Amino acid sequence: MDIRLIKFLRKPKFFGTSDIKLWHHFLFWSIYFIFNTFRWTFIHDDFLLSLRTNLIGFPIHMFLAYLNAYYLMPKFIYRKKYVQYTIFIFLSLFIMLLVKFNLTYFLVSTDVMPEGPEVISTLTIGYAVQTMIGEVYVISFFTAIKLTIDWLRESSKLHDLEKRQLKTELRFLRSQVSPHFFFNTLNNIYSLTLEKSDQAPEVILKLSELMRYLLYATKKQRQDLTSEINCIRNYIDLERIRFDDSLKIDMNISGDLMNCKIPPMLLIPFIENCFKHGANKNIGEMKIVIDIHVDNDYMDFKVSNSIPLVNKEYVYPVKRGGIGLSNVKKRLELGYGKNDYDLKIFEENKMFNVFLKLKVV
């Protein structure tokens, strides 16, 4: 026997591969042995003959099964060496055929195939073919069970890995929002302090509310929709300070918002882009319309902003390095099924529009 196979069989992990314990192997072969013994007992009408035959045959079954599943397949099939595998498996079957024939002949009966129509006391082609087919059946049955267990184990590992990766990526995407949002808000406070504006305390208060929301809400996978709307309102109030009457904001909320959940900071990037790519670049009257309506477990969110007059080549998505739209798309893909949301971005009547239909319960 190949010395590498001997070393492999000696390793403790041999019976622990694919989360299969030693007692699993013992139970499998015990049940199979008992079943086969009684099956051949009814065929031969001789329990002792069946018992002795199986005591000789089963060690051979087990050796070939383990040799194929744990050595030949990993060494040849998994490496796509099919010719070498075929040669070795037939060589193994032939050697085991000789061993079984001689053990049966000298220890059990000179009739090595008592179930046959005639007495067989020599190594015939018919005996060889039937015996090898029987061994192939046992090998295939055992290998199929092992491959199934391996596949289930790998599928479970892959599923767990995908879940951990999903949670990690979602946490990362949510954490991206906070620094970006605070950067803009702190700029607003800085401008007010330079002007010694009386609005500074109110702005700081609103910022503290936003900080409280971000510190606690973003740790959750879902947050109350009402909390998210309050966050939007605070954000709008903070941004409104930088603009005069030229900025018109119309926010409409309707429907039953109770028990509605939404990923935290999901809608803020859309609102933020209206100011960053609309109000900041617009000359003349600027209009932002925000509509939020909940009906039949779904939220319809629509935000529209005027197309900037000074930049005819305006493109809605945020500039390179920003998080905005790409972040939201990624979060929706990771956190929802395809039928749970619908995101559309389009231009209509000199307005850029974002429409998001999202399952909120």
mmCIF file of N, CA and C in Angstrom, residues 212-324:
data_model
loop_
_atom_site.group_PDB
_atom_site.id
_atom_site.type_symbol
_atom_site.label_atom_id
_atom_site.label_comp_id
_atom_site.label_asym_id
_atom_site.label_seq_id
_atom_site.Cartn_x
_atom_site.Cartn_y
_atom_site.Cartn_z
ATOM 1 N N ARG A 212 -26.879 61.949 17.988
ATOM 2 C CA ARG A 212 -27.521 60.912 18.796
ATOM 3 C C ARG A 212 -28.152 59.852 17.893
ATOM 4 N N TYR A 213 -28.777 60.313 16.846
ATOM 5 C CA TYR A 213 -29.404 59.381 15.895
ATOM 6 C C TYR A 213 -28.352 58.506 15.219
ATOM 7 N N LEU A 214 -27.288 59.140 14.767
ATOM 8 C CA LEU A 214 -26.248 58.402 14.056
ATOM 9 C C LEU A 214 -25.517 57.413 14.956
ATOM 10 N N LEU A 215 -25.303 57.793 16.197
ATOM 11 C CA LEU A 215 -24.560 56.934 17.111
ATOM 12 C C LEU A 215 -25.327 55.660 17.452
ATOM 13 N N TYR A 216 -26.653 55.769 17.521
ATOM 14 C CA TYR A 216 -27.450 54.623 17.951
ATOM 15 C C TYR A 216 -28.195 53.949 16.801
ATOM 16 N N ALA A 217 -28.696 54.744 15.877
ATOM 17 C CA ALA A 217 -29.532 54.177 14.809
ATOM 18 C C ALA A 217 -28.716 53.357 13.825
ATOM 19 N N THR A 218 -27.518 53.815 13.483
ATOM 20 C CA THR A 218 -26.726 53.146 12.448
ATOM 21 C C THR A 218 -26.176 51.799 12.910
ATOM 22 N N LYS A 219 -26.311 51.486 14.195
ATOM 23 C CA LYS A 219 -25.894 50.180 14.672
ATOM 24 C C LYS A 219 -26.954 49.123 14.399
ATOM 25 N N LYS A 220 -28.139 49.567 14.047
ATOM 26 C CA LYS A 220 -29.238 48.645 13.785
ATOM 27 C C LYS A 220 -29.393 48.429 12.288
ATOM 28 N N GLN A 221 -29.893 47.250 11.943
ATOM 29 C CA GLN A 221 -30.150 46.959 10.540
ATOM 30 C C GLN A 221 -31.375 47.707 10.032
ATOM 31 N N ARG A 222 -32.363 47.899 10.888
ATOM 32 C CA ARG A 222 -33.570 48.638 10.531
ATOM 33 C C ARG A 222 -33.872 49.646 11.631
ATOM 34 N N GLN A 223 -34.389 50.805 11.238
ATOM 35 C CA GLN A 223 -34.753 51.862 12.163
ATOM 36 C C GLN A 223 -36.173 52.307 11.844
ATOM 37 N N ASP A 224 -36.849 52.904 12.840
ATOM 38 C CA ASP A 224 -38.202 53.412 12.600
ATOM 39 C C ASP A 224 -38.179 54.466 11.504
ATOM 40 N N LEU A 225 -39.155 54.383 10.629
ATOM 41 C CA LEU A 225 -39.244 55.352 9.543
ATOM 42 C C LEU A 225 -39.438 56.764 10.093
ATOM 43 N N THR A 226 -40.173 56.892 11.184
ATOM 44 C CA THR A 226 -40.389 58.218 11.764
ATOM 45 C C THR A 226 -39.073 58.840 12.233
ATOM 46 N N SER A 227 -38.175 58.011 12.750
ATOM 47 C CA SER A 227 -36.865 58.525 13.175
ATOM 48 C C SER A 227 -36.052 58.985 11.974
ATOM 49 N N GLU A 228 -36.146 58.243 10.893
ATOM 50 C CA GLU A 228 -35.427 58.630 9.685
ATOM 51 C C GLU A 228 -35.972 59.946 9.130
ATOM 52 N N ILE A 229 -37.282 60.121 9.194
ATOM 53 C CA ILE A 229 -37.886 61.367 8.708
ATOM 54 C C ILE A 229 -37.470 62.542 9.580
ATOM 55 N N ASN A 230 -37.408 62.343 10.892
ATOM 56 C CA ASN A 230 -36.935 63.404 11.775
ATOM 57 C C ASN A 230 -35.493 63.783 11.456
ATOM 58 N N CYS A 231 -34.706 62.790 11.123
ATOM 59 C CA CYS A 231 -33.321 63.053 10.724
ATOM 60 C C CYS A 231 -33.281 63.903 9.457
ATOM 61 N N ILE A 232 -34.152 63.579 8.512
ATOM 62 C CA ILE A 232 -34.218 64.356 7.267
ATOM 63 C C ILE A 232 -34.625 65.797 7.555
ATOM 64 N N ARG A 233 -35.596 65.956 8.427
ATOM 65 C CA ARG A 233 -36.055 67.309 8.770
ATOM 66 C C ARG A 233 -34.929 68.120 9.405
ATOM 67 N N ASN A 234 -34.196 67.500 10.320
ATOM 68 C CA ASN A 234 -33.081 68.206 10.939
ATOM 69 C C ASN A 234 -32.021 68.576 9.916
ATOM 70 N N TYR A 235 -31.782 67.660 9.000
ATOM 71 C CA TYR A 235 -30.796 67.934 7.965
ATOM 72 C C TYR A 235 -31.238 69.118 7.099
ATOM 73 N N ILE A 236 -32.512 69.108 6.709
ATOM 74 C CA ILE A 236 -33.027 70.200 5.876
ATOM 75 C C ILE A 236 -32.937 71.527 6.617
ATOM 76 N N ASP A 237 -33.278 71.514 7.899
ATOM 77 C CA ASP A 237 -33.203 72.749 8.687
ATOM 78 C C ASP A 237 -31.772 73.275 8.746
ATOM 79 N N LEU A 238 -30.826 72.371 8.864
ATOM 80 C CA LEU A 238 -29.426 72.788 8.907
ATOM 81 C C LEU A 238 -28.976 73.360 7.559
ATOM 82 N N GLU A 239 -29.412 72.727 6.483
ATOM 83 C CA GLU A 239 -29.022 73.206 5.161
ATOM 84 C C GLU A 239 -29.755 74.494 4.786
ATOM 85 N N ARG A 240 -30.967 74.647 5.273
ATOM 86 C CA ARG A 240 -31.765 75.815 4.917
ATOM 87 C C ARG A 240 -31.096 77.113 5.394
ATOM 88 N N ILE A 241 -30.306 77.009 6.448
ATOM 89 C CA ILE A 241 -29.653 78.193 7.004
ATOM 90 C C ILE A 241 -28.752 78.863 5.980
ATOM 91 N N ARG A 242 -28.169 78.063 5.083
ATOM 92 C CA ARG A 242 -27.200 78.609 4.129
ATOM 93 C C ARG A 242 -27.852 79.302 2.935
ATOM 94 N N PHE A 243 -29.173 79.169 2.803
ATOM 95 C CA PHE A 243 -29.851 79.721 1.634
ATOM 96 C C PHE A 243 -30.930 80.723 2.057
ATOM 97 N N ASP A 244 -31.201 81.636 1.178
ATOM 98 C CA ASP A 244 -32.237 82.630 1.467
ATOM 99 C C ASP A 244 -33.559 82.178 0.865
ATOM 100 N N ASP A 245 -34.430 83.128 0.555
ATOM 101 C CA ASP A 245 -35.759 82.794 0.038
ATOM 102 C C ASP A 245 -35.726 82.190 -1.368
ATOM 103 N N SER A 246 -34.547 82.179 -1.983
ATOM 104 C CA SER A 246 -34.460 81.596 -3.325
ATOM 105 C C SER A 246 -34.630 80.077 -3.287
ATOM 106 N N LEU A 247 -34.492 79.485 -2.098
ATOM 107 C CA LEU A 247 -34.644 78.035 -1.959
ATOM 108 C C LEU A 247 -36.040 77.709 -1.438
ATOM 109 N N LYS A 248 -36.794 76.949 -2.224
ATOM 110 C CA LYS A 248 -38.137 76.516 -1.850
ATOM 111 C C LYS A 248 -38.123 75.009 -1.587
ATOM 112 N N ILE A 249 -38.527 74.629 -0.386
ATOM 113 C CA ILE A 249 -38.564 73.203 -0.026
ATOM 114 C C ILE A 249 -39.990 72.821 0.340
ATOM 115 N N ASP A 250 -40.482 71.799 -0.323
ATOM 116 C CA ASP A 250 -41.847 71.320 -0.079
ATOM 117 C C ASP A 250 -41.754 69.851 0.333
ATOM 118 N N MET A 251 -42.122 69.555 1.574
ATOM 119 C CA MET A 251 -42.029 68.186 2.098
ATOM 120 C C MET A 251 -43.408 67.708 2.504
ATOM 121 N N ASN A 252 -43.839 66.592 1.928
ATOM 122 C CA ASN A 252 -45.167 66.047 2.181
ATOM 123 C C ASN A 252 -45.044 64.602 2.684
ATOM 124 N N ILE A 253 -45.724 64.313 3.782
ATOM 125 C CA ILE A 253 -45.690 62.971 4.369
ATOM 126 C C ILE A 253 -47.117 62.505 4.589
ATOM 127 N N SER A 254 -47.410 61.295 4.171
ATOM 128 C CA SER A 254 -48.770 60.767 4.307
ATOM 129 C C SER A 254 -48.717 59.252 4.497
ATOM 130 N N GLY A 255 -49.844 58.705 4.927
ATOM 131 C CA GLY A 255 -49.935 57.264 5.145
ATOM 132 C C GLY A 255 -49.669 56.898 6.595
ATOM 133 N N ASP A 256 -49.777 55.616 6.876
ATOM 134 C CA ASP A 256 -49.578 55.098 8.227
ATOM 135 C C ASP A 256 -48.113 54.727 8.411
ATOM 136 N N LEU A 257 -47.379 55.508 9.190
ATOM 137 C CA LEU A 257 -45.951 55.300 9.385
ATOM 138 C C LEU A 257 -45.638 54.396 10.571
ATOM 139 N N MET A 258 -46.650 54.010 11.322
ATOM 140 C CA MET A 258 -46.431 53.185 12.499
ATOM 141 C C MET A 258 -45.893 51.802 12.097
ATOM 142 N N ASN A 259 -44.918 51.326 12.872
ATOM 143 C CA ASN A 259 -44.323 49.998 12.686
ATOM 144 C C ASN A 259 -43.589 49.843 11.358
ATOM 145 N N CYS A 260 -43.302 50.958 10.706
ATOM 146 C CA CYS A 260 -42.539 50.906 9.461
ATOM 147 C C CYS A 260 -41.044 50.989 9.775
ATOM 148 N N LYS A 261 -40.259 50.134 9.137
ATOM 149 C CA LYS A 261 -38.824 50.089 9.360
ATOM 150 C C LYS A 261 -38.074 50.369 8.054
ATOM 151 N N ILE A 262 -36.878 50.964 8.219
ATOM 152 C CA ILE A 262 -36.068 51.324 7.060
ATOM 153 C C ILE A 262 -34.601 51.310 7.482
ATOM 154 N N PRO A 263 -33.679 50.947 6.589
ATOM 155 C CA PRO A 263 -32.261 51.028 6.942
ATOM 156 C C PRO A 263 -31.882 52.462 7.306
ATOM 157 N N PRO A 264 -31.190 52.681 8.409
ATOM 158 C CA PRO A 264 -30.855 54.056 8.831
ATOM 159 C C PRO A 264 -29.968 54.758 7.823
ATOM 160 N N MET A 265 -30.222 56.045 7.654
ATOM 161 C CA MET A 265 -29.444 56.910 6.758
ATOM 162 C C MET A 265 -29.515 56.464 5.298
ATOM 163 N N LEU A 266 -30.608 55.814 4.922
ATOM 164 C CA LEU A 266 -30.752 55.365 3.537
ATOM 165 C C LEU A 266 -31.203 56.496 2.624
ATOM 166 N N LEU A 267 -32.067 57.377 3.128
ATOM 167 C CA LEU A 267 -32.652 58.424 2.288
ATOM 168 C C LEU A 267 -31.834 59.710 2.292
ATOM 169 N N ILE A 268 -31.021 59.908 3.312
ATOM 170 C CA ILE A 268 -30.255 61.146 3.438
ATOM 171 C C ILE A 268 -29.390 61.446 2.208
ATOM 172 N N PRO A 269 -28.693 60.446 1.607
ATOM 173 C CA PRO A 269 -27.872 60.772 0.434
ATOM 174 C C PRO A 269 -28.649 61.425 -0.698
ATOM 175 N N PHE A 270 -29.914 61.025 -0.901
ATOM 176 C CA PHE A 270 -30.723 61.645 -1.950
ATOM 177 C C PHE A 270 -30.995 63.120 -1.622
ATOM 178 N N ILE A 271 -31.342 63.373 -0.358
ATOM 179 C CA ILE A 271 -31.596 64.748 0.056
ATOM 180 C C ILE A 271 -30.315 65.562 -0.025
ATOM 181 N N GLU A 272 -29.244 64.976 0.407
ATOM 182 C CA GLU A 272 -27.951 65.656 0.397
ATOM 183 C C GLU A 272 -27.543 66.053 -1.020
ATOM 184 N N ASN A 273 -27.801 65.173 -1.979
ATOM 185 C CA ASN A 273 -27.429 65.465 -3.363
ATOM 186 C C ASN A 273 -28.241 66.618 -3.944
ATOM 187 N N CYS A 274 -29.473 66.759 -3.475
ATOM 188 C CA CYS A 274 -30.287 67.879 -3.954
ATOM 189 C C CYS A 274 -29.618 69.213 -3.620
ATOM 190 N N PHE A 275 -29.034 69.286 -2.425
ATOM 191 C CA PHE A 275 -28.361 70.519 -2.020
ATOM 192 C C PHE A 275 -26.989 70.641 -2.675
ATOM 193 N N LYS A 276 -26.265 69.548 -2.685
ATOM 194 C CA LYS A 276 -24.890 69.618 -3.167
ATOM 195 C C LYS A 276 -24.824 69.821 -4.672
ATOM 196 N N HIS A 277 -25.723 69.187 -5.419
ATOM 197 C CA HIS A 277 -25.669 69.269 -6.874
ATOM 198 C C HIS A 277 -26.797 70.117 -7.459
ATOM 199 N N GLY A 278 -27.663 70.618 -6.591
ATOM 200 C CA GLY A 278 -28.736 71.467 -7.070
ATOM 201 C C GLY A 278 -28.628 72.863 -6.514
ATOM 202 N N ALA A 279 -28.891 72.998 -5.222
ATOM 203 C CA ALA A 279 -28.908 74.321 -4.599
ATOM 204 C C ALA A 279 -27.549 74.994 -4.644
ATOM 205 N N ASN A 280 -26.483 74.256 -4.433
ATOM 206 C CA ASN A 280 -25.150 74.857 -4.405
ATOM 207 C C ASN A 280 -24.707 75.379 -5.760
ATOM 208 N N LYS A 281 -25.320 74.852 -6.842
ATOM 209 C CA LYS A 281 -24.874 75.222 -8.178
ATOM 210 C C LYS A 281 -25.934 76.007 -8.947
ATOM 211 N N ASN A 282 -26.982 76.344 -8.279
ATOM 212 C CA ASN A 282 -28.096 76.979 -8.972
ATOM 213 C C ASN A 282 -28.039 78.508 -8.861
ATOM 214 N N ILE A 283 -28.418 79.173 -9.922
ATOM 215 C CA ILE A 283 -28.586 80.629 -9.918
ATOM 216 C C ILE A 283 -30.056 80.894 -10.229
ATOM 217 N N GLY A 284 -30.738 81.577 -9.326
ATOM 218 C CA GLY A 284 -32.167 81.790 -9.478
ATOM 219 C C GLY A 284 -32.927 80.954 -8.480
ATOM 220 N N GLU A 285 -34.219 80.829 -8.686
ATOM 221 C CA GLU A 285 -35.049 80.093 -7.743
ATOM 222 C C GLU A 285 -34.752 78.597 -7.796
ATOM 223 N N MET A 286 -34.590 78.017 -6.628
ATOM 224 C CA MET A 286 -34.286 76.592 -6.508
ATOM 225 C C MET A 286 -35.408 75.917 -5.754
ATOM 226 N N LYS A 287 -35.851 74.773 -6.265
ATOM 227 C CA LYS A 287 -36.974 74.078 -5.666
ATOM 228 C C LYS A 287 -36.618 72.619 -5.388
ATOM 229 N N ILE A 288 -36.979 72.182 -4.169
ATOM 230 C CA ILE A 288 -36.804 70.773 -3.785
ATOM 231 C C ILE A 288 -38.141 70.262 -3.266
ATOM 232 N N VAL A 289 -38.594 69.153 -3.820
ATOM 233 C CA VAL A 289 -39.869 68.549 -3.419
ATOM 234 C C VAL A 289 -39.588 67.146 -2.891
ATOM 235 N N ILE A 290 -40.100 66.885 -1.685
ATOM 236 C CA ILE A 290 -39.917 65.572 -1.053
ATOM 237 C C ILE A 290 -41.285 65.012 -0.699
ATOM 238 N N ASP A 291 -41.591 63.852 -1.223
ATOM 239 C CA ASP A 291 -42.863 63.179 -0.941
ATOM 240 C C ASP A 291 -42.577 61.793 -0.360
ATOM 241 N N ILE A 292 -43.205 61.515 0.786
ATOM 242 C CA ILE A 292 -43.093 60.203 1.422
ATOM 243 C C ILE A 292 -44.497 59.706 1.729
ATOM 244 N N HIS A 293 -44.840 58.587 1.141
ATOM 245 C CA HIS A 293 -46.180 58.021 1.338
ATOM 246 C C HIS A 293 -46.058 56.531 1.610
ATOM 247 N N VAL A 294 -46.773 56.053 2.639
ATOM 248 C CA VAL A 294 -46.762 54.639 3.003
ATOM 249 C C VAL A 294 -48.135 54.052 2.761
ATOM 250 N N ASP A 295 -48.142 52.917 2.042
ATOM 251 C CA ASP A 295 -49.415 52.256 1.745
ATOM 252 C C ASP A 295 -49.134 50.780 1.457
ATOM 253 N N ASN A 296 -49.917 49.899 2.077
ATOM 254 C CA ASN A 296 -49.818 48.456 1.835
ATOM 255 C C ASN A 296 -48.391 47.927 2.021
ATOM 256 N N ASP A 297 -47.788 48.250 3.134
ATOM 257 C CA ASP A 297 -46.466 47.744 3.525
ATOM 258 C C ASP A 297 -45.325 48.305 2.686
ATOM 259 N N TYR A 298 -45.604 49.254 1.812
ATOM 260 C CA TYR A 298 -44.555 49.832 0.975
ATOM 261 C C TYR A 298 -44.505 51.350 1.160
ATOM 262 N N MET A 299 -43.301 51.878 1.090
ATOM 263 C CA MET A 299 -43.103 53.315 1.133
ATOM 264 C C MET A 299 -42.758 53.816 -0.271
ATOM 265 N N ASP A 300 -43.446 54.843 -0.689
ATOM 266 C CA ASP A 300 -43.119 55.542 -1.937
ATOM 267 C C ASP A 300 -42.382 56.824 -1.570
ATOM 268 N N PHE A 301 -41.126 56.869 -1.928
ATOM 269 C CA PHE A 301 -40.288 58.033 -1.634
ATOM 270 C C PHE A 301 -39.896 58.695 -2.948
ATOM 271 N N LYS A 302 -40.191 59.992 -3.049
ATOM 272 C CA LYS A 302 -39.829 60.732 -4.252
ATOM 273 C C LYS A 302 -39.222 62.064 -3.857
ATOM 274 N N VAL A 303 -38.086 62.364 -4.432
ATOM 275 C CA VAL A 303 -37.433 63.649 -4.202
ATOM 276 C C VAL A 303 -37.038 64.231 -5.558
ATOM 277 N N SER A 304 -37.330 65.502 -5.721
ATOM 278 C CA SER A 304 -37.045 66.191 -6.978
ATOM 279 C C SER A 304 -36.335 67.504 -6.693
ATOM 280 N N ASN A 305 -35.417 67.863 -7.552
ATOM 281 C CA ASN A 305 -34.748 69.169 -7.421
ATOM 282 C C ASN A 305 -34.569 69.802 -8.790
ATOM 283 N N SER A 306 -34.572 71.112 -8.810
ATOM 284 C CA SER A 306 -34.408 71.846 -10.059
ATOM 285 C C SER A 306 -33.049 71.556 -10.669
ATOM 286 N N ILE A 307 -33.024 71.530 -12.002
ATOM 287 C CA ILE A 307 -31.761 71.342 -12.700
ATOM 288 C C ILE A 307 -30.946 72.622 -12.590
ATOM 289 N N PRO A 308 -29.688 72.540 -12.166
ATOM 290 C CA PRO A 308 -28.871 73.751 -12.028
ATOM 291 C C PRO A 308 -28.785 74.522 -13.332
ATOM 292 N N LEU A 309 -28.896 75.839 -13.219
ATOM 293 C CA LEU A 309 -28.846 76.678 -14.418
ATOM 294 C C LEU A 309 -27.429 76.905 -14.917
ATOM 295 N N VAL A 310 -26.462 76.841 -14.019
ATOM 296 C CA VAL A 310 -25.090 77.175 -14.399
ATOM 297 C C VAL A 310 -24.319 75.979 -14.901
ATOM 298 N N ASN A 311 -24.916 74.789 -14.845
ATOM 299 C CA ASN A 311 -24.185 73.601 -15.266
ATOM 300 C C ASN A 311 -25.103 72.738 -16.109
ATOM 301 N N LYS A 312 -25.079 72.965 -17.422
ATOM 302 C CA LYS A 312 -25.964 72.242 -18.330
ATOM 303 C C LYS A 312 -25.579 70.764 -18.436
ATOM 304 N N GLU A 313 -24.327 70.444 -18.100
ATOM 305 C CA GLU A 313 -23.868 69.064 -18.191
ATOM 306 C C GLU A 313 -24.034 68.339 -16.856
ATOM 307 N N TYR A 314 -24.947 68.816 -16.067
ATOM 308 C CA TYR A 314 -25.139 68.266 -14.728
ATOM 309 C C TYR A 314 -25.454 66.763 -14.799
ATOM 310 N N VAL A 315 -24.791 66.010 -13.939
ATOM 311 C CA VAL A 315 -25.053 64.587 -13.801
ATOM 312 C C VAL A 315 -25.448 64.332 -12.362
ATOM 313 N N TYR A 316 -26.496 63.575 -12.148
ATOM 314 C CA TYR A 316 -27.039 63.434 -10.804
ATOM 315 C C TYR A 316 -26.093 62.768 -9.803
ATOM 316 N N PRO A 317 -25.475 61.642 -10.146
ATOM 317 C CA PRO A 317 -24.687 60.965 -9.119
ATOM 318 C C PRO A 317 -23.594 61.844 -8.548
ATOM 319 N N VAL A 318 -23.200 61.535 -7.307
ATOM 320 C CA VAL A 318 -22.232 62.359 -6.622
ATOM 321 C C VAL A 318 -20.879 62.257 -7.292
ATOM 322 N N LYS A 319 -20.022 63.212 -6.997
ATOM 323 C CA LYS A 319 -18.702 63.246 -7.608
ATOM 324 C C LYS A 319 -17.870 62.075 -7.111
ATOM 325 N N ARG A 320 -16.749 61.843 -7.815
ATOM 326 C CA ARG A 320 -15.876 60.749 -7.468
ATOM 327 C C ARG A 320 -15.421 60.890 -6.020
ATOM 328 N N GLY A 321 -15.428 59.752 -5.300
ATOM 329 C CA GLY A 321 -15.036 59.778 -3.898
ATOM 330 C C GLY A 321 -16.228 59.933 -2.972
ATOM 331 N N GLY A 322 -17.388 60.353 -3.508
ATOM 332 C CA GLY A 322 -18.575 60.475 -2.680
ATOM 333 C C GLY A 322 -19.210 59.131 -2.463
ATOM 334 N N ILE A 323 -20.250 59.135 -1.668
ATOM 335 C CA ILE A 323 -20.880 57.859 -1.325
ATOM 336 C C ILE A 323 -22.283 57.742 -1.886
ATOM 337 N N GLY A 324 -23.017 58.857 -1.899
ATOM 338 C CA GLY A 324 -24.395 58.982 -2.344
ATOM 339 C C GLY A 324 -25.078 57.803 -2.985
#
